[in-house]
Amino acid sequence: MKKLKLIVSLIILTFFSLFALFPIGYIFAVSFKNNNSFQLSSFQIWTDSSSFDNYIKLFTETQFPTWLINSLVVSTSVTLFGITLAAFAAYALSRFPLRGGPTFLLVLLSTQMLPATMLLLPFYLLLSKFGLANHYLGLLIIYSSTALPFCIWQLKAWFDSIPKSLEEAAQVDGSTRLQAFFKVILPISGPALAVTSLFQFMTAWSEYAIAAIILQDSELFTLPVGLKSFQASLATEWGLYAAAAVLVSIPAVLLFTLLSKALISGLTMGSVKG
Amino acid sequence: MKTDSFSIKLIIRNKINSSFKIMALVLFFSFLYPQLSLADAKDKNFIHIKLWHQLMYAHRTVQAQAIANFEKLNPGIKIESVYKETEDLRSSYQAAALVGGGPELIYGPSDQVGPLQIMGLIAPMQDYLDLTGLNDFDPLSIIKVQDQIYMLGDTVGNHISLIYNKKLISAPPQNTKEMFEQGAKYKNGFYIVWPMQEPYFFVPWIAGFGGQFITAMAEPQLDQPAVTQALALVKKLKESSFVPKEADYETANALFKEGKAAMIINGDWSWGDYQKAGIDFSIARLPMISETKLWPSPLVATKGYSVNASIKPEKREAVKKLLEYLTSAEVQALYSKEVSTMPARLSVRLTPTVTENELLQKSADILLVGTPMPIFPELRAVWDSLRAQYQSVLGGSSDPVTAAKMAQSEALRQIKVMNEIRQPDEQAYVVKGLILLFALFLIYKLIKERGIFKEIIFGEYRLGYAFLIPAALVVTLVIVFPFFYNIFISFSNLSLKTFQDWSITGFHNYFDIFKEPQFFSVFLKTLLWTFLNLFFHVSIGLVLALVLDDLIPFKGLWRTLLIIPWAVPQYISALTWRGMFNQEFGPINQILTEFMHMSPVEWLSRPFEAFSACLLTNVWLGFPFMMMVTLGGLQGIPKELYEAARVDGGNALHRFRYVTWPLLQPVLMPSIVLGGIWTFNNLNVVWLVSNAGEPADSTHILVSYVYKSAFNLYRYGFSAALSVVIFLMLLLATLFYFKISKSEKGNP
């Protein structure tokens, strides 16, 4: 009985892992091909005619390295900035009976409901009023605030699940509220902070539409915008695109792998207490 | 609990801390500054000219060479050239030019002139051109609107032709009869391929039956025998044994490049790629229609430069110089030499570069039967309606006669909505009144709640407010303004013709939504889409989490593998899935046929299958999130509960029913609500997998419908209204959910 269960489990896992990896294998195979097409004639990832040419070309003939650095800078700053805002706000909403607090939470959630494409033009108008069009600062503000709602909800739920007695004990010991927050609450919030950071990072790492309208110099392009330049309407450089896609996905997959333990406990929006 | 000294201490700490925070932020941004200020820090001694273009990859190196030459000749001028994909070029330019910014020059196909001129975003070019020199230009390359020049081309072409692999066939068919005969005999694979979904590759045939699909007055002419006959011809061709069952652009291209197809119908932009792939090919006219003895007529467009309507006076001279250089004989010859483009200048066409180029000579012959590409914005409506009907004919869900009729009526309808300018009526006063009332209400609220300011600064919870305010400010600034802007627009007549002077007109856009023929079917499809996605996300996530929560070898490894779909950026995975769904060459059908002995599925050319393809892609994208959430939930369930259930004699199913599921529900619910909202509004997957709603706009969900109306048909007011409706639906659903879950909590 035990053995049967294990076998069934392994079959399920194998099936879904193959499902998960299938497109990844496909894109790897395309990235090793040299004939600039998005079609494969066999299931082999590596064939006789495969090579690393696309990857070499990416680093020698395109601005890929610049885009990579840009994206790293933007995504890291968005994460730092966003997580700072979110942690403070979530703590405030969780611990203080602020006027308008619940309304604010609902407003945050409702920002997810308007189709983002309609916000593009007003975003641009707003940023250019402040002279932030074609600036990373503009991207920084927009990305961190589009990811804020999820992050605040997530962190608030986590903080809610931490008993208040913990800080009270710290305060009795002479800490201020702020110190208690830094010394008591944040250290045990690792998983939730990890989840929200990851979320902020991924927003900035893979967003295309807003970046495309705001960034106008190719030295400023982030990866998604850069990658798009391999795609002309009917003449896409598929080999380069696939190679770049593989390289773009690697840091994200690494981050997910590193944080996967934290993700599990951090994602549950606090506890099972409901 | 607080003593006075305590609160003083708190204030001081607070001050120290907040100034520390500010310092940290300043430091942080100053670190970023070198990157941030790249745009400003450029040398002020130069005049900077920006050029946005949509040149394909191979042509960009030629452009870089030309620009380098120009900068050498004109040491005071620096050129910044940026590539944008055709649609992005237009929408980014629109946004930038609207606020008086944007590049000085844009380079693109002639059909962008129509909309940009109507919006008033590009300037007449007479002041920038040497008018006497224009005699040298092919008349096709000078794009005029109302006798003013709005674009000067540097190349003429973009036309499709028959491209044949000389190794596979000796001569292309001269007429359609020959084509069918030769095709039937051809045994080395496919005889002919073409991108089957694109109406651009269909339209030339109409002329072969003596028709014209749009008049010089921008009136569509789709309901005529020539269109019906052309549709019938292409359908017959598609159903021939020597043609693949399904071929989008990439497939057709790959087949030709790999020698699996003897001929392809493709444009002049593809030549470079074929040369690079080492194919020995030549080109010819599309075969003459045997019945009519008429040649099919490909559309001929020019690609050229247009000038921004708001150029700073000090830059005018430099722009003029650059324009002159980029359209000069020297540069056109360079392009012809490097990438075989047909120069716009007649004098360059007489140089050996062109006369000794076999492709260009044959191309000139094809151009003789070409039709100039119309530039009016109405063309979009024609493409759009034709695309849908053409695809239904090829997919077998409509016949040529009905399709031609429907294409015509749909084109007329779209042109009507596109060109309609609503004048403000009584409703406008109602809307303005409501806005005023709302503003008054806000002011009243502010006065009534003015205590809150005191509370924020001096109140007991000021620390809490201080924590919250930065986030609140950013959210207000970035989300609330666009939100109200959007609502404002939804009451307006903002569209192509009113781009720069729109006004509030009333509730018309909202009424239009419910009059839209597709609205209810799209709405139902969106509900189905959301429900099915959530169902699969949650059930797959649950099964995997239950398995992973057990004692399994290599738990971490499995988890890592299963989380990968979440980590890959969506725009990459969506495009990859599209490639995998190809009917004949995609790996999905290969698996179905080779390993499961099923017949291949036409994933992308039938409505139901295409919808399933989008669904499958999104299920793939979304199950890892639910799996992780569920795993977290499972770990929070105390093991003693299971023990207790076991002692009570419950089997595995009982334990799940009475322990696991009830305890998981509260953990899963918030994620399901958020996941539901995201799925409902997931533009990426539907747009990229179904290639903007194909076939025949049948895969749209509400949000892709919004996107399409806004960016394809310039119906900004309408799409703003539709997005407000989407917002309200989601808001109501969420509030309803909160109410339910609260009342459930209320009576345990």
Coordinates of N, CA, C and O in Angstrom, one line a residue, chain B residues 161-292:
Chain B
S161 N 6.0 38.7 -53.4 CA 6.2 38.1 -54.7 C 6.3 36.6 -54.5 O 6.4 36.1 -53.3
L162 N 6.4 35.9 -55.6 CA 6.7 34.4 -55.5 C 8.2 34.3 -55.4 O 9.0 34.7 -56.2
I163 N 8.6 33.6 -54.3 CA 10.1 33.4 -54.2 C 10.3 31.9 -54.4 O 9.6 31.1 -53.7
Y164 N 11.1 31.5 -55.3 CA 11.2 30.0 -55.5 C 12.7 29.6 -55.4 O 13.6 30.3 -55.7
N165 N 12.8 28.4 -54.9 CA 14.1 27.8 -54.6 C 14.6 27.1 -56.0 O 14.0 26.2 -56.4
K166 N 15.6 27.7 -56.5 CA 16.0 27.2 -57.9 C 16.5 25.8 -57.9 O 16.4 25.1 -58.9
K167 N 16.9 25.3 -56.7 CA 17.3 23.9 -56.7 C 16.1 23.0 -56.8 O 16.3 21.8 -57.1
L168 N 15.0 23.4 -56.3 CA 13.8 22.6 -56.3 C 12.9 22.7 -57.5 O 12.3 21.7 -57.9
I169 N 12.8 23.9 -58.0 CA 12.0 23.9 -59.3 C 12.8 24.9 -60.3 O 13.4 25.8 -59.9
S170 N 12.7 24.5 -61.5 CA 13.5 25.3 -62.5 C 12.8 26.6 -62.8 O 13.5 27.6 -63.0
A171 N 11.5 26.6 -62.9 CA 10.8 27.9 -63.3 C 9.5 28.0 -62.5 O 8.8 27.0 -62.2
P172 N 9.2 29.2 -62.1 CA 7.9 29.4 -61.3 C 6.7 29.3 -62.3 O 6.9 29.5 -63.5
P173 N 5.5 29.0 -61.8 CA 4.4 28.9 -62.6 C 4.0 30.3 -63.2 O 4.1 31.3 -62.5
Q174 N 3.6 30.3 -64.4 CA 3.2 31.6 -65.1 C 1.8 32.0 -64.7 O 1.5 33.1 -64.6
N175 N 0.9 31.0 -64.6 CA -0.5 31.3 -64.3 C -1.0 30.3 -63.3 O -0.3 29.3 -62.9
T176 N -2.2 30.5 -62.8 CA -2.7 29.7 -61.8 C -3.0 28.2 -62.2 O -2.8 27.3 -61.4
K177 N -3.3 28.1 -63.5 CA -3.6 26.7 -64.0 C -2.3 25.9 -63.9 O -2.3 24.8 -63.3
E178 N -1.2 26.5 -64.3 CA 0.1 25.9 -64.3 C 0.5 25.6 -62.8 O 1.1 24.5 -62.5
M179 N 0.1 26.5 -61.9 CA 0.5 26.3 -60.5 C -0.2 25.1 -60.0 O 0.5 24.2 -59.3
F180 N -1.5 24.9 -60.3 CA -2.1 23.7 -59.7 C -1.6 22.4 -60.4 O -1.4 21.4 -59.7
E181 N -1.3 22.5 -61.7 CA -0.8 21.3 -62.4 C 0.6 20.9 -61.8 O 0.8 19.8 -61.5
Q182 N 1.5 21.9 -61.8 CA 2.8 21.6 -61.3 C 2.8 21.2 -59.9 O 3.6 20.3 -59.5
G183 N 2.0 21.8 -59.1 CA 1.9 21.5 -57.7 C 1.5 20.0 -57.5 O 2.1 19.3 -56.7
A184 N 0.5 19.6 -58.2 CA 0.0 18.2 -58.1 C 1.1 17.2 -58.4 O 1.2 16.1 -57.9
K185 N 2.1 17.6 -59.3 CA 3.1 16.7 -59.7 C 4.3 16.8 -58.7 O 5.2 15.9 -58.7
Y186 N 4.4 17.8 -58.0 CA 5.6 18.0 -57.1 C 5.7 17.0 -56.0 O 4.7 16.9 -55.2
K187 N 6.8 16.4 -55.8 CA 6.8 15.3 -54.8 C 7.9 15.5 -53.7 O 8.0 14.7 -52.8
N188 N 8.7 16.6 -53.8 CA 9.7 16.8 -52.8 C 9.3 17.5 -51.5 O 10.1 18.2 -50.9
G189 N 8.1 17.4 -51.2 CA 7.6 18.2 -50.0 C 6.5 19.1 -50.5 O 5.7 18.7 -51.3
F190 N 6.4 20.3 -49.9 CA 5.4 21.2 -50.3 C 5.8 22.0 -51.5 O 6.9 22.4 -51.6
Y191 N 4.8 22.3 -52.3 CA 5.1 23.0 -53.6 C 5.1 24.5 -53.3 O 6.0 25.3 -53.7
I192 N 4.1 24.9 -52.5 CA 4.1 26.4 -52.2 C 3.6 26.6 -50.8 O 2.7 25.8 -50.3
V193 N 4.1 27.6 -50.1 CA 3.7 27.9 -48.8 C 3.5 29.5 -48.7 O 4.1 30.2 -49.5
W194 N 2.7 29.9 -47.8 CA 2.6 31.3 -47.5 C 2.0 31.5 -46.1 O 1.4 30.6 -45.6
P195 N 2.2 32.7 -45.5 CA 1.6 32.9 -44.2 C 0.1 33.0 -44.3 O -0.4 34.0 -44.8
M196 N -0.6 31.9 -43.9 CA -2.0 31.8 -44.2 C -2.9 32.7 -43.5 O -4.0 33.0 -43.9
Q197 N -2.4 33.2 -42.3 CA -3.4 34.0 -41.5 C -3.5 35.5 -41.9 O -4.4 36.2 -41.6
E198 N -2.5 35.9 -42.7 CA -2.3 37.3 -42.9 C -3.1 37.8 -44.2 O -2.8 37.4 -45.3
P199 N -4.1 38.7 -44.1 CA -4.8 39.2 -45.2 C -3.9 39.9 -46.2 O -4.2 40.0 -47.4
Y200 N -2.7 40.4 -45.7 CA -1.8 41.1 -46.6 C -1.3 40.2 -47.7 O -1.1 40.7 -48.8
F201 N -1.3 38.9 -47.4 CA -0.8 38.0 -48.5 C -2.0 37.5 -49.3 O -1.8 36.7 -50.3
F202 N -3.2 37.9 -49.0 CA -4.4 37.5 -49.8 C -4.8 38.6 -50.7 O -5.2 38.3 -51.9
V203 N -4.7 39.9 -50.3 CA -5.3 41.0 -51.0 C -4.8 41.1 -52.5 O -5.6 41.4 -53.4
P204 N -3.5 40.8 -52.8 CA -3.1 40.9 -54.2 C -4.0 40.1 -55.2 O -4.2 40.5 -56.3
W205 N -4.5 38.9 -54.7 CA -5.3 38.1 -55.6 C -6.6 38.8 -56.1 O -7.1 38.5 -57.1
I206 N -7.1 39.7 -55.3 CA -8.4 40.3 -55.6 C -8.2 41.1 -57.0 O -9.1 41.0 -57.8
A207 N -7.1 41.8 -57.1 CA -6.8 42.5 -58.4 C -6.8 41.5 -59.5 O -7.1 41.9 -60.7
G208 N -6.4 40.3 -59.3 CA -6.3 39.3 -60.3 C -7.7 39.0 -60.9 O -7.8 38.4 -62.0
F209 N -8.7 39.3 -60.1 CA -10.1 39.0 -60.6 C -10.7 40.4 -61.0 O -11.9 40.5 -61.1
G210 N -9.9 41.4 -61.2 CA -10.4 42.7 -61.6 C -11.0 43.6 -60.6 O -11.7 44.5 -60.9
G211 N -10.7 43.3 -59.3 CA -11.3 44.1 -58.2 C -10.3 45.0 -57.5 O -9.1 44.9 -57.7
Q212 N -10.8 45.9 -56.7 CA -10.0 46.8 -56.0 C -10.6 46.7 -54.6 O -11.8 46.9 -54.4
F213 N -9.8 46.4 -53.5 CA -10.5 46.2 -52.2 C -10.8 47.4 -51.5 O -11.6 47.4 -50.5
I214 N -10.2 48.6 -51.8 CA -10.5 49.8 -51.2 C -10.4 50.9 -52.2 O -9.4 50.9 -53.0
T215 N -11.3 51.9 -52.2 CA -11.2 52.9 -53.3 C -10.3 54.0 -52.8 O -9.9 54.1 -51.7
A216 N -10.0 54.9 -53.7 CA -9.2 56.1 -53.4 C -9.9 57.0 -52.4 O -9.2 57.9 -51.8
M217 N -11.2 56.8 -52.2 CA -11.9 57.6 -51.3 C -12.0 56.9 -49.9 O -12.9 57.2 -49.1
A218 N -11.2 55.9 -49.8 CA -11.2 55.1 -48.5 C -12.5 54.3 -48.3 O -12.8 54.1 -47.1
E219 N -13.2 53.9 -49.3 CA -14.4 53.1 -49.1 C -14.0 51.6 -49.4 O -13.5 51.3 -50.5
P220 N -14.3 50.8 -48.5 CA -14.0 49.4 -48.7 C -14.9 48.8 -49.8 O -16.1 49.2 -49.9
Q221 N -14.3 47.9 -50.5 CA -15.1 47.2 -51.6 C -15.0 45.7 -51.5 O -14.5 45.0 -52.4
L222 N -15.4 45.2 -50.3 CA -15.1 43.8 -50.1 C -16.2 42.9 -50.6 O -16.0 41.7 -50.9
D223 N -17.4 43.4 -50.7 CA -18.6 42.6 -51.1 C -18.7 42.6 -52.6 O -19.6 43.3 -53.1
Q224 N -17.8 42.0 -53.3 CA -17.9 42.0 -54.8 C -17.3 40.7 -55.3 O -16.6 40.0 -54.6
P225 N -17.7 40.3 -56.5 CA -17.4 39.0 -57.1 C -15.9 38.7 -57.1 O -15.4 37.6 -56.8
A226 N -15.0 39.8 -57.3 CA -13.6 39.6 -57.4 C -13.1 39.1 -56.0 O -12.2 38.2 -55.9
V227 N -13.7 39.6 -54.9 CA -13.2 39.1 -53.6 C -13.7 37.7 -53.4 O -12.9 36.8 -52.9
T228 N -14.9 37.4 -53.7 CA -15.4 36.0 -53.6 C -14.6 35.0 -54.3 O -14.2 34.0 -53.8
Q229 N -14.3 35.4 -55.6 CA -13.5 34.5 -56.4 C -12.1 34.3 -55.9 O -11.5 33.2 -55.8
A230 N -11.5 35.4 -55.4 CA -10.1 35.4 -54.8 C -10.1 34.5 -53.6 O -9.2 33.6 -53.4
L231 N -11.2 34.6 -52.8 CA -11.3 33.8 -51.6 C -11.4 32.3 -52.0 O -10.7 31.4 -51.4
A232 N -12.2 32.0 -53.0 CA -12.4 30.7 -53.4 C -11.1 30.1 -53.9 O -10.7 28.9 -53.6
L233 N -10.3 30.9 -54.7 CA -9.0 30.4 -55.2 C -8.1 30.1 -54.1 O -7.5 29.0 -54.1
V234 N -7.9 31.0 -53.1 CA -7.0 30.7 -52.1 C -7.4 29.5 -51.2 O -6.6 28.7 -50.8
K235 N -8.7 29.4 -51.0 CA -9.2 28.2 -50.3 C -8.9 26.9 -51.0 O -8.4 26.0 -50.4
K236 N -9.1 27.0 -52.3 CA -8.8 25.8 -53.1 C -7.2 25.5 -53.0 O -6.9 24.3 -52.8
L237 N -6.4 26.5 -53.1 CA -5.0 26.3 -53.0 C -4.6 25.8 -51.6 O -3.9 24.8 -51.5
K238 N -5.3 26.3 -50.6 CA -4.9 25.9 -49.2 C -5.3 24.4 -49.0 O -4.7 23.7 -48.3
E239 N -6.4 24.0 -49.7 CA -6.8 22.6 -49.5 C -6.1 21.6 -50.4 O -6.4 20.4 -50.4
S240 N -5.2 22.1 -51.2 CA -4.5 21.2 -52.1 C -3.5 20.4 -51.3 O -3.1 20.8 -50.3
S241 N -3.2 19.2 -52.0 CA -2.3 18.3 -51.2 C -0.9 18.8 -51.1 O -0.1 18.4 -50.3
F242 N -0.5 19.8 -52.0 CA 0.9 20.2 -52.0 C 1.1 21.4 -51.1 O 2.1 22.1 -51.2
V243 N 0.2 21.7 -50.2 CA 0.3 22.9 -49.3 C 0.1 22.4 -47.9 O -0.7 21.5 -47.6
P244 N 0.9 22.9 -46.9 CA 0.7 22.5 -45.5 C -0.7 22.9 -45.0 O -1.3 23.8 -45.5
K245 N -1.1 22.1 -44.0 CA -2.5 22.3 -43.5 C -2.6 23.7 -42.8 O -3.6 24.3 -42.7
E246 N -1.5 24.0 -42.1 CA -1.5 25.3 -41.3 C -0.1 25.9 -41.4 O 0.9 25.2 -41.3
A247 N 0.0 27.2 -41.7 CA 1.3 27.8 -41.7 C 1.1 29.2 -41.4 O 0.5 30.0 -42.1
D248 N 1.7 29.6 -40.2 CA 1.8 31.0 -40.0 C 3.1 31.5 -40.5 O 3.8 30.8 -41.2
Y249 N 3.4 32.8 -40.3 CA 4.6 33.3 -40.9 C 5.9 32.5 -40.6 O 6.6 32.2 -41.5
E250 N 6.0 32.2 -39.4 CA 7.3 31.6 -39.0 C 7.4 30.2 -39.6 O 8.4 29.7 -40.0
T251 N 6.3 29.5 -39.6 CA 6.3 28.1 -40.2 C 6.6 28.1 -41.7 O 7.5 27.4 -42.1
A252 N 5.9 29.0 -42.4 CA 6.1 29.1 -43.8 C 7.6 29.4 -44.1 O 8.2 28.8 -44.9
N253 N 8.1 30.3 -43.4 CA 9.5 30.8 -43.5 C 10.4 29.6 -43.2 O 11.4 29.4 -44.0
A254 N 10.2 28.9 -42.2 CA 11.1 27.8 -41.8 C 11.0 26.7 -42.9 O 12.1 26.1 -43.3
L255 N 9.8 26.4 -43.4 CA 9.7 25.4 -44.4 C 10.5 25.7 -45.6 O 11.2 24.9 -46.2
F256 N 10.4 27.0 -46.0 CA 11.1 27.4 -47.2 C 12.6 27.3 -47.0 O 13.4 26.8 -47.8
K257 N 13.1 27.8 -45.8 CA 14.5 27.8 -45.5 C 15.1 26.4 -45.4 O 16.2 26.2 -45.8
E258 N 14.3 25.5 -44.9 CA 14.8 24.1 -44.8 C 14.7 23.3 -46.0 O 14.9 22.1 -46.0
G259 N 14.2 24.0 -47.1 CA 14.1 23.2 -48.4 C 12.9 22.3 -48.4 O 12.8 21.4 -49.3
K260 N 12.0 22.4 -47.5 CA 10.8 21.6 -47.4 C 9.7 22.1 -48.3 O 8.6 21.5 -48.4
A261 N 9.8 23.4 -48.7 CA 8.9 24.0 -49.6 C 9.6 24.6 -50.8 O 10.6 25.2 -50.6
A262 N 9.1 24.4 -52.0 CA 9.8 24.8 -53.2 C 9.6 26.3 -53.4 O 10.5 27.0 -53.9
M263 N 8.4 26.9 -53.0 CA 8.1 28.3 -53.2 C 7.5 28.9 -52.0 O 6.8 28.2 -51.2
I264 N 7.7 30.1 -51.8 CA 7.0 30.8 -50.7 C 6.5 32.2 -51.3 O 7.2 32.8 -52.1
I265 N 5.4 32.6 -50.8 CA 4.9 33.9 -51.1 C 5.4 34.8 -50.0 O 4.9 34.6 -48.8
N266 N 6.3 35.7 -50.2 CA 6.8 36.5 -49.1 C 7.3 37.9 -49.6 O 7.4 38.1 -50.8
G267 N 7.6 38.8 -48.7 CA 7.9 40.1 -49.1 C 9.4 40.3 -49.4 O 10.2 39.4 -49.1
D268 N 9.8 41.5 -49.8 CA 11.2 41.7 -50.2 C 12.0 41.8 -48.9 O 13.2 41.6 -49.0
W269 N 11.4 42.0 -47.7 CA 12.2 42.0 -46.5 C 12.8 40.7 -46.2 O 13.7 40.6 -45.4
S270 N 12.3 39.6 -46.8 CA 12.8 38.3 -46.4 C 14.0 37.9 -47.2 O 14.7 36.9 -46.8
W271 N 14.3 38.6 -48.3 CA 15.4 38.2 -49.1 C 16.7 38.0 -48.4 O 17.5 37.0 -48.6
G272 N 17.1 39.0 -47.6 CA 18.3 39.0 -46.9 C 18.5 37.7 -46.0 O 19.5 37.1 -46.0
D273 N 17.4 37.4 -45.4 CA 17.4 36.2 -44.5 C 17.7 34.9 -45.3 O 18.4 34.0 -44.9
Y274 N 17.0 34.8 -46.5 CA 17.2 33.7 -47.4 C 18.6 33.6 -47.9 O 19.2 32.5 -48.0
Q275 N 19.2 34.8 -48.3 CA 20.5 34.8 -48.8 C 21.5 34.3 -47.7 O 22.4 33.5 -47.9
K276 N 21.3 34.8 -46.4 CA 22.1 34.4 -45.3 C 22.0 32.9 -45.1 O 23.0 32.2 -44.7
A277 N 20.8 32.3 -45.3 CA 20.6 30.9 -45.1 C 21.2 30.1 -46.3 O 21.1 28.8 -46.3
G278 N 21.7 30.8 -47.3 CA 22.4 30.1 -48.4 C 21.5 29.4 -49.4 O 21.8 28.4 -50.0
I279 N 20.3 30.0 -49.5 CA 19.3 29.4 -50.5 C 19.5 30.1 -51.8 O 19.7 31.3 -52.0
D280 N 19.5 29.2 -52.8 CA 19.7 29.7 -54.2 C 18.3 30.0 -54.7 O 17.6 29.1 -55.1
F281 N 17.9 31.3 -54.7 CA 16.5 31.5 -55.0 C 16.3 32.7 -56.0 O 17.3 33.4 -56.2
S282 N 15.2 32.8 -56.6 CA 14.9 33.9 -57.4 C 13.4 34.3 -57.1 O 12.7 33.6 -56.4
I283 N 13.0 35.4 -57.8 CA 11.6 35.9 -57.5 C 10.9 36.0 -58.8 O 11.4 36.2 -59.9
A284 N 9.5 36.1 -58.7 CA 8.7 36.2 -59.8 C 7.4 36.8 -59.4 O 7.1 36.9 -58.2
R285 N 6.6 37.3 -60.4 CA 5.3 37.8 -60.1 C 4.4 36.6 -59.6 O 4.7 35.5 -59.9
L286 N 3.4 37.0 -58.8 CA 2.4 35.9 -58.4 C 1.8 35.5 -59.7 O 1.6 36.3 -60.6
P287 N 1.5 34.2 -59.8 CA 1.0 33.7 -61.1 C -0.3 34.4 -61.6 O -1.2 34.7 -60.8
M288 N -0.3 34.6 -62.9 CA -1.5 35.3 -63.5 C -2.7 34.4 -63.3 O -2.7 33.2 -63.3
I289 N -3.9 35.0 -63.1 CA -5.1 34.3 -63.0 C -5.5 33.8 -64.4 O -5.7 34.6 -65.3
S290 N -5.6 32.5 -64.5 CA -5.8 31.9 -65.9 C -7.1 32.4 -66.5 O -7.2 32.6 -67.7
E291 N -8.2 32.4 -65.6 CA -9.5 32.8 -66.2 C -9.6 34.2 -66.7 O -10.2 34.5 -67.7
T292 N -8.9 35.1 -66.0 CA -9.1 36.5 -66.3 C -7.9 37.1 -67.1 O -8.0 38.2 -67.7

